[in-house]
Coordinates of C-alpha atoms in Angstrom, one line a residue:
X1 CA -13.3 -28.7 16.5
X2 CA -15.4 -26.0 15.2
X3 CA -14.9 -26.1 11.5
X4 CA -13.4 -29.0 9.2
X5 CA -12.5 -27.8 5.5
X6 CA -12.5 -31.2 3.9
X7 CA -10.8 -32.5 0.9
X8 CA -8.7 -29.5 0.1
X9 CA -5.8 -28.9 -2.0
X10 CA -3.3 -27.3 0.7
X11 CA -1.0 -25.1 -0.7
X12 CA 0.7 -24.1 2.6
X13 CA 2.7 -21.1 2.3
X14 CA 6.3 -23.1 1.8
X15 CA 6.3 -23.4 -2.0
X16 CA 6.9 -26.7 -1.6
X17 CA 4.6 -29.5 -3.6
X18 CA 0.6 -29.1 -2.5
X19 CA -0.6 -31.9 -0.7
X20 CA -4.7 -32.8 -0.4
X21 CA -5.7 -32.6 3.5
X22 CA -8.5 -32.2 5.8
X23 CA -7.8 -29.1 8.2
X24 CA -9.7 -28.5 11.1
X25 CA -10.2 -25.3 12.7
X26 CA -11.3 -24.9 16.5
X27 CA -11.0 -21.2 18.6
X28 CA -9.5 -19.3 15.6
X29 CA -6.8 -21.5 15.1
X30 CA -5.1 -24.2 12.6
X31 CA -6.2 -27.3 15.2
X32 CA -5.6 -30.3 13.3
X33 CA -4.1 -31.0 9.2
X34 CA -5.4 -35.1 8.4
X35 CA -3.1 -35.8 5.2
X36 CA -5.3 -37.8 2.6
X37 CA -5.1 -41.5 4.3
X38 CA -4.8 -40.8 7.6
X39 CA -7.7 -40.1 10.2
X40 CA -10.8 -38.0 9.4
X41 CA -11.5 -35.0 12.2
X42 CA -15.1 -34.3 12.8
X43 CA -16.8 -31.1 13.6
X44 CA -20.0 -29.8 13.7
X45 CA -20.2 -27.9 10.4
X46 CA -17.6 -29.0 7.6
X47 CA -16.9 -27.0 4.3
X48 CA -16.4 -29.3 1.0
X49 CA -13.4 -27.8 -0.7
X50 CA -13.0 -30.5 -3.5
X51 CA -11.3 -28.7 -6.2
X52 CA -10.2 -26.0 -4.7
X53 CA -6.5 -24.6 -3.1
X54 CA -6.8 -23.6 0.9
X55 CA -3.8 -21.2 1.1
X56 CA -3.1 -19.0 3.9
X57 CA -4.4 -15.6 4.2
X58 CA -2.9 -13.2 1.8
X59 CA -0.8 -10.2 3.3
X60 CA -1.5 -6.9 1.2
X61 CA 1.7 -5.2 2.7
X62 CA 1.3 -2.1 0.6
X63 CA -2.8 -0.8 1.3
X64 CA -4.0 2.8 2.0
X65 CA -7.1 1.5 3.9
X66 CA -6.1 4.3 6.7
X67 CA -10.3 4.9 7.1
X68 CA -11.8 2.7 4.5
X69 CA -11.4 0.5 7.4
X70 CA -13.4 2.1 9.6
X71 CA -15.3 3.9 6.9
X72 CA -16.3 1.2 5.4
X73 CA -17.0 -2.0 7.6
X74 CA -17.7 -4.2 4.7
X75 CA -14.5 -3.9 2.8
X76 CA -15.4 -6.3 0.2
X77 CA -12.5 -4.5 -1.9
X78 CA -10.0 -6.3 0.4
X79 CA -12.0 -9.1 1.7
X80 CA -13.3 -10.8 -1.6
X81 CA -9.2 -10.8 -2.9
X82 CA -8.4 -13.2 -0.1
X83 CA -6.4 -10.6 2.1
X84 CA -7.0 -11.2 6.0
X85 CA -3.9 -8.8 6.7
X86 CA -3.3 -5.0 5.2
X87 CA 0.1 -2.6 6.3
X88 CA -1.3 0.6 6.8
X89 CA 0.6 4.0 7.5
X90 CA 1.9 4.0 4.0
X91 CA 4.0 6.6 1.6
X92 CA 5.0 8.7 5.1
X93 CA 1.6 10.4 5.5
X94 CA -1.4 8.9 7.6
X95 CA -3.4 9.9 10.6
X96 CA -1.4 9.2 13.9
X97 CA 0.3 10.2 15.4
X98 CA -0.9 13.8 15.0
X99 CA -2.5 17.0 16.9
X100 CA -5.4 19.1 15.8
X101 CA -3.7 21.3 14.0
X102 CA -1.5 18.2 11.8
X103 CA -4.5 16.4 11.6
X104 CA -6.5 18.6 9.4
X105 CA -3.8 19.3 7.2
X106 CA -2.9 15.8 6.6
X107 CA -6.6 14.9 6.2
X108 CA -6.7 17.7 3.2
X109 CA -3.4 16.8 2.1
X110 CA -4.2 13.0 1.3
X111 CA -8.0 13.2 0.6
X112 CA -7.2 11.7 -2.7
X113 CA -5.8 8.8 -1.6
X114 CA -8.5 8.2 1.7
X115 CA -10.9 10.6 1.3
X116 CA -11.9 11.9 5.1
X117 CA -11.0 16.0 3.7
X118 CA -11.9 18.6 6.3
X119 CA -16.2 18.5 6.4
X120 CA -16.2 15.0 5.8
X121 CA -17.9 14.1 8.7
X122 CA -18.1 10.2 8.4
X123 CA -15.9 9.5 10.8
X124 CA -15.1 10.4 13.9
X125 CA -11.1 11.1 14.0
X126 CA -11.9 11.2 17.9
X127 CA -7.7 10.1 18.2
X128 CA -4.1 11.2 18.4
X129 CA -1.3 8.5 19.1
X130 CA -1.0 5.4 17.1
X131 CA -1.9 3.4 20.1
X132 CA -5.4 5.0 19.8
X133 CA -6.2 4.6 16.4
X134 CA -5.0 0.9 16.9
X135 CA -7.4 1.4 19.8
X136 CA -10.2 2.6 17.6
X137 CA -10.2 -0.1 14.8
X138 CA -10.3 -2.8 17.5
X139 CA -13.5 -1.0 18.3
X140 CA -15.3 -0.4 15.9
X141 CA -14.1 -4.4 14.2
X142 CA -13.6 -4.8 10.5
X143 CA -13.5 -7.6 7.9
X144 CA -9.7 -8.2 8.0
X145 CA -6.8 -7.4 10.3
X146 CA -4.6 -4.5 10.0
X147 CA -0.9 -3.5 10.5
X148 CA 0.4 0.1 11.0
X149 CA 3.7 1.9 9.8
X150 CA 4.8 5.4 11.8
X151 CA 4.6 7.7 8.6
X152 CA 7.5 9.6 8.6
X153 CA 6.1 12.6 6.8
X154 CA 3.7 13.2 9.4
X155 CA 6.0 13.0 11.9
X156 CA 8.1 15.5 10.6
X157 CA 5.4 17.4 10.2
X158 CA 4.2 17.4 14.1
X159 CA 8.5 18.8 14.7
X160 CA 9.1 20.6 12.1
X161 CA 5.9 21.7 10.5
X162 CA 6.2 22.2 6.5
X163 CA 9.3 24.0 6.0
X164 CA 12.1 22.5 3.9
X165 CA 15.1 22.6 6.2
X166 CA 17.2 20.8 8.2
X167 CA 15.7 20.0 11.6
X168 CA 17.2 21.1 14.9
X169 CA 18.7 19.2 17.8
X170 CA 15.7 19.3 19.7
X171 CA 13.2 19.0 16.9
X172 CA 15.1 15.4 15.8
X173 CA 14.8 14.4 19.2
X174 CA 11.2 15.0 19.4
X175 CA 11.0 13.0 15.9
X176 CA 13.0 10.2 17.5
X177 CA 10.5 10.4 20.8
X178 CA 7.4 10.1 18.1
X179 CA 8.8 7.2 16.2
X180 CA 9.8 5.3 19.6
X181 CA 6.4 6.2 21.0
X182 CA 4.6 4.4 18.0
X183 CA 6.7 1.4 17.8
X184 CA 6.0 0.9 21.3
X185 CA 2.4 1.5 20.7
X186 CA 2.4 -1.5 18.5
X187 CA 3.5 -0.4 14.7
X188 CA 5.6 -3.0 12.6
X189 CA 8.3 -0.2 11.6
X190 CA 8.4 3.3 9.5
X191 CA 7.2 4.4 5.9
X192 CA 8.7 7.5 4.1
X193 CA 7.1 9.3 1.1
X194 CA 10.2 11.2 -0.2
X195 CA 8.6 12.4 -3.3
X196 CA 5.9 14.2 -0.7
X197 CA 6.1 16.9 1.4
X198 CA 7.0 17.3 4.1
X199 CA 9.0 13.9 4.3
X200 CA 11.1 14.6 1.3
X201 CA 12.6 17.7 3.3
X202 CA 14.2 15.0 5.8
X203 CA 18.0 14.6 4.9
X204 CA 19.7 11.0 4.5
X205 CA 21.4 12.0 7.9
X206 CA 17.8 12.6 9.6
X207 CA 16.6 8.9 8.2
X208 CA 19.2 7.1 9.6
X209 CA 18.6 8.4 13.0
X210 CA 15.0 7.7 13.0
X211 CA 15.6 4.0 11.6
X212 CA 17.9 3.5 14.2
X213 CA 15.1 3.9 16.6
X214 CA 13.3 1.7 14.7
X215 CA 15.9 -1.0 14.6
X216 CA 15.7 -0.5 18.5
X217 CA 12.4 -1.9 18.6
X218 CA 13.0 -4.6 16.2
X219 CA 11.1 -3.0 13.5
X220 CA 11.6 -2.1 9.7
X221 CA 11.9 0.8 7.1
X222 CA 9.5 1.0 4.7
X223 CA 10.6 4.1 1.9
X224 CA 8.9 5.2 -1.3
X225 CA 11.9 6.6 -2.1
X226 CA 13.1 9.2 -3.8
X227 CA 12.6 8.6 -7.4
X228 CA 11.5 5.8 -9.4
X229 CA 12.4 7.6 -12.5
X230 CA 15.9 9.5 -13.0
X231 CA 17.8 8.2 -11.0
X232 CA 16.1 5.6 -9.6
X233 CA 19.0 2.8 -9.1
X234 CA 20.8 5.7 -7.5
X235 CA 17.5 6.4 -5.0
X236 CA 17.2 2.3 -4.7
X237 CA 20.6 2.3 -4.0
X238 CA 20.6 5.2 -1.2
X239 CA 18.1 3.5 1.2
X240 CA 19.8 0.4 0.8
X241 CA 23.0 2.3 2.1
X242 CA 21.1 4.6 4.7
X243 CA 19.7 1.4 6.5
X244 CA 22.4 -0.6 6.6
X245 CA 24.4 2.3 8.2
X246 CA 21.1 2.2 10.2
X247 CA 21.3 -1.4 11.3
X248 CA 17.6 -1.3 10.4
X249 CA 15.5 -3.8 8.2
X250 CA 13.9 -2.5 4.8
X251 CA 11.0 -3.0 2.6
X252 CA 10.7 -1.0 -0.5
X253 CA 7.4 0.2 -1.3
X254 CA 6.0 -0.8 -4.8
X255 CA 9.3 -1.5 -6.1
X256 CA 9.1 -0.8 -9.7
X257 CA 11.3 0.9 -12.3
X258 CA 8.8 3.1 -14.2
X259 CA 9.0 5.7 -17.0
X260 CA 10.8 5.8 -20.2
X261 CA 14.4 5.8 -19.0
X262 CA 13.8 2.7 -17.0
X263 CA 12.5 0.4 -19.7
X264 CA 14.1 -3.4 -19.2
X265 CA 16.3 -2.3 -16.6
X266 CA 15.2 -4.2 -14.4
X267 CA 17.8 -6.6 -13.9
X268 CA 19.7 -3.5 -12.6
X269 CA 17.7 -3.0 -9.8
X270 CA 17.9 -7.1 -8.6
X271 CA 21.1 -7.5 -9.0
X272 CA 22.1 -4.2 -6.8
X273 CA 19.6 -6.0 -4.4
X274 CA 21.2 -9.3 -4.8
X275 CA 24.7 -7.4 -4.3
X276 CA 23.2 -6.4 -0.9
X277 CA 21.7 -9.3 0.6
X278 CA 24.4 -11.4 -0.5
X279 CA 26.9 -9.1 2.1
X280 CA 24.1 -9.6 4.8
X281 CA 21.6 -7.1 3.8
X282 CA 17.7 -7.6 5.7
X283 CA 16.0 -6.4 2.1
X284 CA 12.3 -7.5 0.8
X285 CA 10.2 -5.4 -1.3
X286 CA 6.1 -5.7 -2.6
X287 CA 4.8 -4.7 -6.1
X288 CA 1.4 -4.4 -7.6
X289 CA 1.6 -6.6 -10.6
X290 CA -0.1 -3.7 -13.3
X291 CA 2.1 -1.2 -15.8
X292 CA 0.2 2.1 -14.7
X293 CA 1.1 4.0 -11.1
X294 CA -1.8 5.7 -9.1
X295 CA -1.1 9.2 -7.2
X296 CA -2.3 12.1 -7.0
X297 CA -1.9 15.2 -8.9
X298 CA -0.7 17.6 -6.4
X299 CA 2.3 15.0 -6.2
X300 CA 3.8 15.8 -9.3
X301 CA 4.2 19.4 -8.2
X302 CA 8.3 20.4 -7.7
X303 CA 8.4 20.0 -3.8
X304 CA 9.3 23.9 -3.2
X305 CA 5.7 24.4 -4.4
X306 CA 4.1 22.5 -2.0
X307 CA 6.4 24.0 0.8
X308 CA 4.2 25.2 3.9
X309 CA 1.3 22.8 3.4
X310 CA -1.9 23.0 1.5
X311 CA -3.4 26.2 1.7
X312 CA 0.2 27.6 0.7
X313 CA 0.4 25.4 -2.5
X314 CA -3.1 26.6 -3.0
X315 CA -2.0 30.3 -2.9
X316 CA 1.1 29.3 -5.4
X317 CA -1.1 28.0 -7.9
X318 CA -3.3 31.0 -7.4
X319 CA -0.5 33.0 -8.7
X320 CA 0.7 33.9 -12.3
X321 CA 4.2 34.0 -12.2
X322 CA 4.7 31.4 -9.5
X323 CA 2.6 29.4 -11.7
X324 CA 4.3 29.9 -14.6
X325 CA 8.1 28.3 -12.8
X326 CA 5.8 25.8 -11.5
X327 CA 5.0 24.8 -15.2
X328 CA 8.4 25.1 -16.6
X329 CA 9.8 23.3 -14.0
X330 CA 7.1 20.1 -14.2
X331 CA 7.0 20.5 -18.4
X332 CA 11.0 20.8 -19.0
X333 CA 13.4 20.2 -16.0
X334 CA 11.5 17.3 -14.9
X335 CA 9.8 17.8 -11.0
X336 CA 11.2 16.0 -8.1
X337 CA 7.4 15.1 -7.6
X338 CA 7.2 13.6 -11.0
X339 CA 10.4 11.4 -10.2
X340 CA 12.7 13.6 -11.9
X341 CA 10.6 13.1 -15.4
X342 CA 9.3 15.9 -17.5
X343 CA 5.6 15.1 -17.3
X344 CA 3.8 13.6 -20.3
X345 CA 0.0 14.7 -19.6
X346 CA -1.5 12.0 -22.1
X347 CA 0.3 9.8 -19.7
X348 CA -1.6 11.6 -16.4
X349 CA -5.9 10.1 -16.3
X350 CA -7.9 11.4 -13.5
X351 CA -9.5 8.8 -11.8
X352 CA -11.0 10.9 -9.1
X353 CA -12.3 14.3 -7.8
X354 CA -13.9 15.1 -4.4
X355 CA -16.5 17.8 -5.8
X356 CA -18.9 16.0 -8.3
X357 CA -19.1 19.0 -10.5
X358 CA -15.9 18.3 -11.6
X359 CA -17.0 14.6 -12.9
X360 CA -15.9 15.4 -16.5
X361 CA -12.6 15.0 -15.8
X362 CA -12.6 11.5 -14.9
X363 CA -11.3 9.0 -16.9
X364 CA -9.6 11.0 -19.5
X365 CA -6.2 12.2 -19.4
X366 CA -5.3 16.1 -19.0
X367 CA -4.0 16.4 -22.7
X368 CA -7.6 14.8 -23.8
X369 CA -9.5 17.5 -21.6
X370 CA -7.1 20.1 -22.2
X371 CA -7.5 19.1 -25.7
X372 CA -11.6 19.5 -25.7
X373 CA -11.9 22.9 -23.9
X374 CA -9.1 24.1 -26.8
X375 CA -6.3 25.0 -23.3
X376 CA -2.7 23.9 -22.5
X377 CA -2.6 21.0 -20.1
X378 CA -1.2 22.5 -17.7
X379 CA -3.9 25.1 -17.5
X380 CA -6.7 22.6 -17.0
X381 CA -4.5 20.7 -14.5
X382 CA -3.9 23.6 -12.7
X383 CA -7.8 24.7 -12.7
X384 CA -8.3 21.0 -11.5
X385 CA -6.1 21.4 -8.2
X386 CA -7.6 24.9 -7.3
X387 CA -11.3 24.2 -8.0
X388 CA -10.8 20.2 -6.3
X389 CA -8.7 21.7 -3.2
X390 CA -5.2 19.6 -4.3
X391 CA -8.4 16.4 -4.2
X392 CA -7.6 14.6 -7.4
X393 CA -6.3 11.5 -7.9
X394 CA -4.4 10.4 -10.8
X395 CA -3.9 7.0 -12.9
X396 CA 0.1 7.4 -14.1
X397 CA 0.6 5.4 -17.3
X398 CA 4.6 5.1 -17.2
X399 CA 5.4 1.6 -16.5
X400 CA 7.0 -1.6 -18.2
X401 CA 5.8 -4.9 -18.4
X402 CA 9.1 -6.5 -19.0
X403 CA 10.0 -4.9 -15.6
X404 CA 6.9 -6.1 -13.7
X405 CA 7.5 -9.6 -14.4
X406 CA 11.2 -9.5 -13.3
X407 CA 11.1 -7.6 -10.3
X408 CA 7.7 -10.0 -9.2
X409 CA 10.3 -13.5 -9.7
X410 CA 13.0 -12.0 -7.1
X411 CA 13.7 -14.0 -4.0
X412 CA 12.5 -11.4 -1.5
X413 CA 9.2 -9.9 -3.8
X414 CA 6.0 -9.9 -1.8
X415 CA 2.8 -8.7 -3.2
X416 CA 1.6 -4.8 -2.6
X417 CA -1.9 -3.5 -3.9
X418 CA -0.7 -0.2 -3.1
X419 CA -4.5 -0.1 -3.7
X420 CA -6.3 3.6 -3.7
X421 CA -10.1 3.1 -2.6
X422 CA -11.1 6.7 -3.2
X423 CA -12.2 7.7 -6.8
X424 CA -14.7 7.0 -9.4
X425 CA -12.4 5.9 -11.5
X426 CA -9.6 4.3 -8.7
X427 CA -6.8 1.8 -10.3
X428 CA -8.0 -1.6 -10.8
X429 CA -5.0 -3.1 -8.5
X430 CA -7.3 -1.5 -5.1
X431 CA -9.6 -4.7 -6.1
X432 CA -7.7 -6.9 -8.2
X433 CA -4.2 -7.4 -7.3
X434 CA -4.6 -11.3 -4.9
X435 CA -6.3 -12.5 -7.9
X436 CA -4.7 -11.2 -11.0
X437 CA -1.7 -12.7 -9.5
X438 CA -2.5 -15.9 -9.1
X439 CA -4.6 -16.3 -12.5
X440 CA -3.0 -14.1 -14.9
X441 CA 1.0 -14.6 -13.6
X442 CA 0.5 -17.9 -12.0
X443 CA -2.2 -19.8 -14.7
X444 CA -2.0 -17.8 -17.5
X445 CA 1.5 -16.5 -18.1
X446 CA 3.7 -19.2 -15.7
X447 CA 5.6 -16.3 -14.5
X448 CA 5.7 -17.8 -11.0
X449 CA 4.2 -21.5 -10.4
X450 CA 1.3 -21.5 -7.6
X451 CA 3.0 -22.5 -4.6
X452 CA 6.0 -20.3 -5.6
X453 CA 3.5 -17.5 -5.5
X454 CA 1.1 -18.1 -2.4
X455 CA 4.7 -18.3 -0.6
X456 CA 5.2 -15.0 -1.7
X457 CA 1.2 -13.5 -1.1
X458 CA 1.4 -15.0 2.7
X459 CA 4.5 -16.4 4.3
X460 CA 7.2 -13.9 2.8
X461 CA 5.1 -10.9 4.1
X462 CA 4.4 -12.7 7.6
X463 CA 8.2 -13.5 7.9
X464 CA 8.4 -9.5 7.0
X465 CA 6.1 -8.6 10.4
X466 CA 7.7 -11.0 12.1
X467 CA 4.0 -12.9 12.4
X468 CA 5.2 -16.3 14.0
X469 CA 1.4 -17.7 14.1
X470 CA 0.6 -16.6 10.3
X471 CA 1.2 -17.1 7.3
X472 CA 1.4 -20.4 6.9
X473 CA -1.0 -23.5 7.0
X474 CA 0.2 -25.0 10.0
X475 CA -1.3 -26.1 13.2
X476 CA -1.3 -24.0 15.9
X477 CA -1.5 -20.9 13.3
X478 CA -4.1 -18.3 13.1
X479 CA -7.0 -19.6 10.9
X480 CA -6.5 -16.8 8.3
X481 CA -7.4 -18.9 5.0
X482 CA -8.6 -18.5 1.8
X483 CA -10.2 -21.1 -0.6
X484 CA -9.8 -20.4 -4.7
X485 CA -10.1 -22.4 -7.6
X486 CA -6.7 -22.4 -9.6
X487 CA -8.4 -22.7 -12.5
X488 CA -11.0 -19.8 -12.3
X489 CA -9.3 -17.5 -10.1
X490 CA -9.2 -13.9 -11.5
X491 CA -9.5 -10.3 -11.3
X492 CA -12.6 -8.9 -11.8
X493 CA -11.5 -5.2 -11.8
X494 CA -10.0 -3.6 -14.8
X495 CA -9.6 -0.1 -15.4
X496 CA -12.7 0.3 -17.1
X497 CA -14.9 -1.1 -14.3
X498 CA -12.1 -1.5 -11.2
X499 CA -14.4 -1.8 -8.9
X500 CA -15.9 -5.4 -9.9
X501 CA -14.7 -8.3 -7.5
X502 CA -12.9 -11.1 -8.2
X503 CA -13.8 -14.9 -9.1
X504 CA -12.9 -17.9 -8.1
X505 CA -12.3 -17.4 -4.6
X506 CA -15.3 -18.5 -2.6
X507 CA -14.0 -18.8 0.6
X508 CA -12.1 -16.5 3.4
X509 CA -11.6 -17.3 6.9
X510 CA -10.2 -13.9 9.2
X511 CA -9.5 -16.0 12.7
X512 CA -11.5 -18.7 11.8
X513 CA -14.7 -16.9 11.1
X514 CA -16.2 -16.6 7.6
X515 CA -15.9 -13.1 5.6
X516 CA -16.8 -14.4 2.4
X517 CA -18.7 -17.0 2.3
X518 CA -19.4 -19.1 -1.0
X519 CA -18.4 -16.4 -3.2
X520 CA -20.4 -13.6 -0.8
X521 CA -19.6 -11.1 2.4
X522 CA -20.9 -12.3 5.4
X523 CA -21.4 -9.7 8.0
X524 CA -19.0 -10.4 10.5
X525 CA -16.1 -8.1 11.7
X526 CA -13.5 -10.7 13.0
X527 CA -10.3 -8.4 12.1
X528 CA -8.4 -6.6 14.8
X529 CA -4.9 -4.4 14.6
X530 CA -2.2 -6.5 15.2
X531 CA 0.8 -5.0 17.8
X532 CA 4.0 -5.5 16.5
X533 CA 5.6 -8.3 18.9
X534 CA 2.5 -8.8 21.3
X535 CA 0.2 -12.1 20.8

């Protein structure tokens, strides 16, 4: 044995009852659990956890840690929450697979949510296919382990390029080469961002033949759907449908029901789930357990605006009367980027610009600014995404508590940070959303009861992956553990200072190796990229 944690509280990833164990941990793995009365184990270094809850490693299956990860060894944001596992690839729209000319427009198309624009020179995006990037994180190590998703969007993008139409013969079956190529490569299954270009050009038709390769490979669908606004039990209801015409698992993506016309509905959207996966649906879904959504601005754009990529949405916005149907269409209609919603800018705070001159901004909503340089909103949002380059991010203040605590009770929830690292100003949920679960929810409000909820945060999600050695504290599994204290376990972050860490969690093991270590980062680098359906 190379560890024993002694005197814990195990709370094991079944929601059934904790029981108090020694666990001993030898080559990265769950070795031995001694119940309270039976046999001690022995080690050479032992870890008093008296008082506190060892729970598996908790699985953020909703992260946008695409190059934080390699950015950004430490990853305390991560790390000091408890997660040992992130789901990268999110919303459609990450870096593999790609070619030169994809790769620098998705890099300035989602700077706001990973920063790496074109000039950022931190890293070196020295790959192409998913197996490669995979490649490079095992590499270059990092504090917790990481899962990829083949974005749709890019995809799409590397076929078909920007346009919104339907795809030909030949460019589907190059889509369907891509998607097969990354599933082999080792990714879990397929995200879609169909309020972002150029994903949200794919028809239903084009999904379902892309899923069905990913059902091939035993994989799952993973869609920010088409609106979590108007309409949103209708777009809920349409994946639903598309994948099981598919024969394809799904997850939806921070499964909320935002925005005025969703308020206490709810209900509606679990008991269309419950409709499903009582008639043999494969369903789960994550969600961030906050009110406000996090995006950036250049999302809420109608998608015909962002047609043709970023420079071309730049030369829209550059224009008067473009600009002006841009703004009628966004202020009165409701945008398909804004979820269908007329947009309500003392509901839209900037939490982040790339060029520091533009530093004002942050932290005050467009009407405020507008408000203070005696303009229309729209005008200074519109001066915002020319002078940042489409770089601002974007704190969305649309969402319903009374929804939050419903949709986080259902059978299949798992937990999602959907966590933005970029930003002086990012949403609180990047670095608070382990904790705030398990003390606010769990402690504070009884919305879910501890082991309820750690079976949610770790096996749930592993079941998800199909992870048959994690998730749970068992022997024989990985050693990805965390150690809290139930009764001081918090978030730190809130939206005034989100990027304070948490408390109560002093202890978190990534394959058996410490990455917090009494409340502090150690330097080791123990994660690695998982292959979907390799050891």
């Amino acid at each position: 044995m190379d560890l024993v944690i002694r005197d814990a509280t195990v709370v094991d990833g079944t929601a059934t009852t904790p029981y108090r164990a020694d666990v001993a941990v030898a080559d990265g793995r769950i070795a031995h659990i001694a119940p309270e009365g039976t046999p001690r184990p022995s080690a050479p270094s032992t870890l008093d956890a008296d008082g506190l809850a060892l729970s598996p490693g908790f699985i953020d299956m909703h992260a946008h840690s695409d190059l934080a990860v390699l950015r950004d060894p430490d990853h305390s944001a991560k790390a000091a929450q408890g997660v040992t596992l992130e789901v990268l690839g999110q919303d459609g729209l990450s870096y593999a697979p790609v070619d030169d000319t994809t790769l620098a427009a998705v890099r300035e198309a989602i700077t706001g949510w990973n920063g790496g624009a074109p000039g950022d020179e931190r890293i070196d995006f020295d790959w192409r296919t998913v197996g490669e990037y995979l490649d490079r994180i095992d590499r270059q190590g990092t504090a917790v382990n990481a899962a990829y998703l083949v974005p749709q969007g890019s995809v799409r993008m590397l076929a078909v390029g920007w346009d919104d139409r339907p795809a030909t013969a030949g460019e589907l079956a190059r889509m369907k080469q891509l998607v097969a190529e990354g599933m082999e490569q080792g990714a879990f299954g397929m995200s879609s961002g169909l309020t972002y270009t150029p994903g949200m050009y794919a028809s239903d038709a084009e999904l379902t033949e892309l899923c069905r390769v990913v059902a091939a490979h035993g994989g799952y669908y993973c869609p920010h759907h088409r609106s979590y606004g108007a309409g949103a039990l209708e777009a809920y209801a349409e994946m639903v449908q598309l994948t099981r015409e598919a024969g394809c698992a799904l997850h939806l993506a921070h499964a909320t029901m935002n925005f005025g016309v969703n308020k206490g509905r709810g209900g509606e959207l679990l008991s269309l789930l419950d409709a499903a996966l009582d008639e043999g649906a494969d369903i789960t879904l994550d969600t961030y357990p906050y009110t406000p959504g996090c995006t950036t601005l250049v999302a809420m754009l109608p998608s015909w605006a962002n047609e043709g990529g970023p420079e071309a949405t730049l030369a829209r916005l550059a224009d008067e009367e473009t600009c002006a149907r841009i703004r009628h269409v966004m202020e009165v209609e409701g945008a398909d980027g804004c979820h269908g919603v007329p947009i309500e800018w003392d509901a839209i705070e900037i939490s982040g610009v790339n060029d520091p001159e533009l530093s004002e901004y942050i932290g005050r909503t467009v009407a405020a600014s507008a408000a203070a340089r005696g303009e229309e909103p729209f005008t200074t949002a519109r001066r915002l995404l020319i002078e940042d380059r489409l770089g601002p991010t974007i704190l969305q203040h649309v969402g319903h508590e009374e929804n939050v605590r419903a949709i986080m009770r259902h059978r299949v929830h798992t937990g999602g940070s959907d966590g933005i690292l970029q930003g002086a100003k990012p949403h609180p949920r990047a670095y608070g959303t382990f904790p705030r679960y398990l003390g606010h929810y769990v402690r504070e409000l009884g919305v879910l009861s501890l082991p309820e909820c750690v079976a949610h945060l770790t096996a749930r999600p592993a079941a998800r992956l199909g992870l048959r050695d994690r998730g749970l504290v068992r022997e024989g599994y990985r050693a990805d553990l965390v150690l809290f204290d139930p009764d001081t376990v918090a978030a730190g972050s809130t939206f005034e200072a989100p990027r304070t860490l948490p408390t109560g969690i002093p202890h978190v093991l990534v394959d058996g190796r410490p990455v917090i270590e009494d409340g502090h980062r150690t330097d080791t680098l123990p994660g690695r990229a998982l292959r979907h359906n390799r050891p």
